[in-house]
């Protein structure tokens, strides 16, 4: 019988345990200007974007074909910093195929994985090196850096899951993480309706 050529050949890739970066593959970068309206403090956002456009986070999209049996994976690096009192974070998203899960493994730094589902259940799991966070299907997820070093995670999800930013870009998450008296606290998002 004729053997069909597999679509994907086995491969491996290097990600640094120090800074999360791959030396052979370019990352995708998100700067502050890509997050208009997503931080609570619009004045602080405007002042910061007028003064430059800092890199907030970068991550890898390796282009694994989007098929249910395939896995997308890579590292995500959220840099330390704040917009007003709100810590640097990823945009966050639901998966377009809503019930698909994702796993994140923290390699470095300190942060939260903020999650919420359409029914209103929310939670923030802590990221510290060595911790794996399971994001169940139906939960929007956002990585937040609450420390002074890059927050580095490694992620894996079904490659055809898709990214749905719609409701996050317009409503945000129910909760935000801000610094108060030098410590992170989780409060209601004043922009959430
Ligand atoms: O897409 P964002 O919410 O901006 O987050 C950036 C990226 O973070 C992680 O690496 C996820 O696994 C990616 O799927 C996601 O695209
Ligand atoms: Fe995801």
mmCIF file of N, CA and C and ligand atoms in Angstrom, residues 92-96 100-104 113 135 139-142 155-157 161-165, ligand 2:
data_model
loop_
_atom_site.group_PDB
_atom_site.id
_atom_site.type_symbol
_atom_site.label_atom_id
_atom_site.label_comp_id
_atom_site.label_asym_id
_atom_site.label_seq_id
_atom_site.Cartn_x
_atom_site.Cartn_y
_atom_site.Cartn_z
ATOM 1 N N UNK A 92 -5.401 39.204 25.617
ATOM 2 C CA UNK A 92 -6.302 38.166 26.110
ATOM 3 C C UNK A 92 -7.345 37.838 25.057
ATOM 4 N N UNK A 93 -7.833 36.639 25.100
ATOM 5 C CA UNK A 93 -8.787 36.190 24.065
ATOM 6 C C UNK A 93 -9.547 34.956 24.524
ATOM 7 N N UNK A 94 -10.711 34.771 23.914
ATOM 8 C CA UNK A 94 -11.392 33.472 23.933
ATOM 9 C C UNK A 94 -10.853 32.693 22.745
ATOM 10 N N UNK A 95 -10.985 31.392 22.748
ATOM 11 C CA UNK A 95 -10.727 30.635 21.534
ATOM 12 C C UNK A 95 -11.994 30.655 20.675
ATOM 13 N N UNK A 96 -11.802 30.768 19.363
ATOM 14 C CA UNK A 96 -12.944 30.811 18.455
ATOM 15 C C UNK A 96 -13.741 29.507 18.578
ATOM 16 N N UNK A 100 -12.110 24.769 23.460
ATOM 17 C CA UNK A 100 -10.755 24.230 23.395
ATOM 18 C C UNK A 100 -9.886 24.831 24.505
ATOM 19 N N UNK A 101 -9.101 23.981 25.146
ATOM 20 C CA UNK A 101 -8.297 24.353 26.307
ATOM 21 C C UNK A 101 -6.892 24.782 25.896
ATOM 22 N N UNK A 102 -6.103 25.195 26.873
ATOM 23 C CA UNK A 102 -4.702 25.572 26.634
ATOM 24 C C UNK A 102 -3.931 25.337 27.929
ATOM 25 N N UNK A 103 -2.661 24.974 27.806
ATOM 26 C CA UNK A 103 -1.799 24.816 28.980
ATOM 27 C C UNK A 103 -0.651 25.801 28.887
ATOM 28 N N UNK A 104 -0.332 26.450 30.002
ATOM 29 C CA UNK A 104 0.807 27.361 30.093
ATOM 30 C C UNK A 104 1.737 26.852 31.191
ATOM 31 N N UNK A 113 -2.399 34.356 35.521
ATOM 32 C CA UNK A 113 -3.237 34.056 34.372
ATOM 33 C C UNK A 113 -4.656 34.378 34.815
ATOM 34 N N UNK A 135 -5.858 26.136 31.375
ATOM 35 C CA UNK A 135 -6.958 27.021 30.984
ATOM 36 C C UNK A 135 -8.019 26.144 30.345
ATOM 37 N N UNK A 139 -12.877 29.494 28.683
ATOM 38 C CA UNK A 139 -12.311 30.577 29.496
ATOM 39 C C UNK A 139 -11.413 31.494 28.659
ATOM 40 N N UNK A 140 -11.776 32.784 28.629
ATOM 41 C CA UNK A 140 -10.859 33.789 28.090
ATOM 42 C C UNK A 140 -9.656 33.843 29.014
ATOM 43 N N UNK A 141 -8.468 34.150 28.446
ATOM 44 C CA UNK A 141 -7.257 34.121 29.266
ATOM 45 C C UNK A 141 -6.318 35.260 28.894
ATOM 46 N N UNK A 142 -5.698 35.821 29.912
ATOM 47 C CA UNK A 142 -4.791 36.962 29.773
ATOM 48 C C UNK A 142 -3.643 36.777 30.761
ATOM 49 N N UNK A 155 3.437 27.678 26.053
ATOM 50 C CA UNK A 155 2.017 27.346 25.902
ATOM 51 C C UNK A 155 1.813 26.278 24.825
ATOM 52 N N UNK A 156 0.726 25.548 24.969
ATOM 53 C CA UNK A 156 0.302 24.554 23.972
ATOM 54 C C UNK A 156 -1.225 24.564 23.868
ATOM 55 N N UNK A 157 -1.745 24.622 22.640
ATOM 56 C CA UNK A 157 -3.191 24.510 22.442
ATOM 57 C C UNK A 157 -3.484 23.899 21.068
ATOM 58 N N UNK A 161 -7.776 26.183 17.158
ATOM 59 C CA UNK A 161 -8.673 26.791 18.156
ATOM 60 C C UNK A 161 -9.095 28.209 17.764
ATOM 61 N N UNK A 162 -8.167 28.998 17.238
ATOM 62 C CA UNK A 162 -8.494 30.365 16.817
ATOM 63 C C UNK A 162 -8.509 31.345 17.979
ATOM 64 N N UNK A 163 -8.365 32.635 17.650
ATOM 65 C CA UNK A 163 -8.349 33.700 18.664
ATOM 66 C C UNK A 163 -9.556 34.601 18.458
ATOM 67 N N UNK A 164 -10.344 34.748 19.477
ATOM 68 C CA UNK A 164 -11.526 35.621 19.428
ATOM 69 C C UNK A 164 -11.295 36.780 20.408
ATOM 70 N N UNK A 165 -10.969 37.956 19.843
ATOM 71 C CA UNK A 165 -10.669 39.136 20.676
ATOM 72 C C UNK A 165 -11.897 40.019 20.869
HETATM 73 FE FE1 LIG B 2 -5.307 30.949 23.920
#
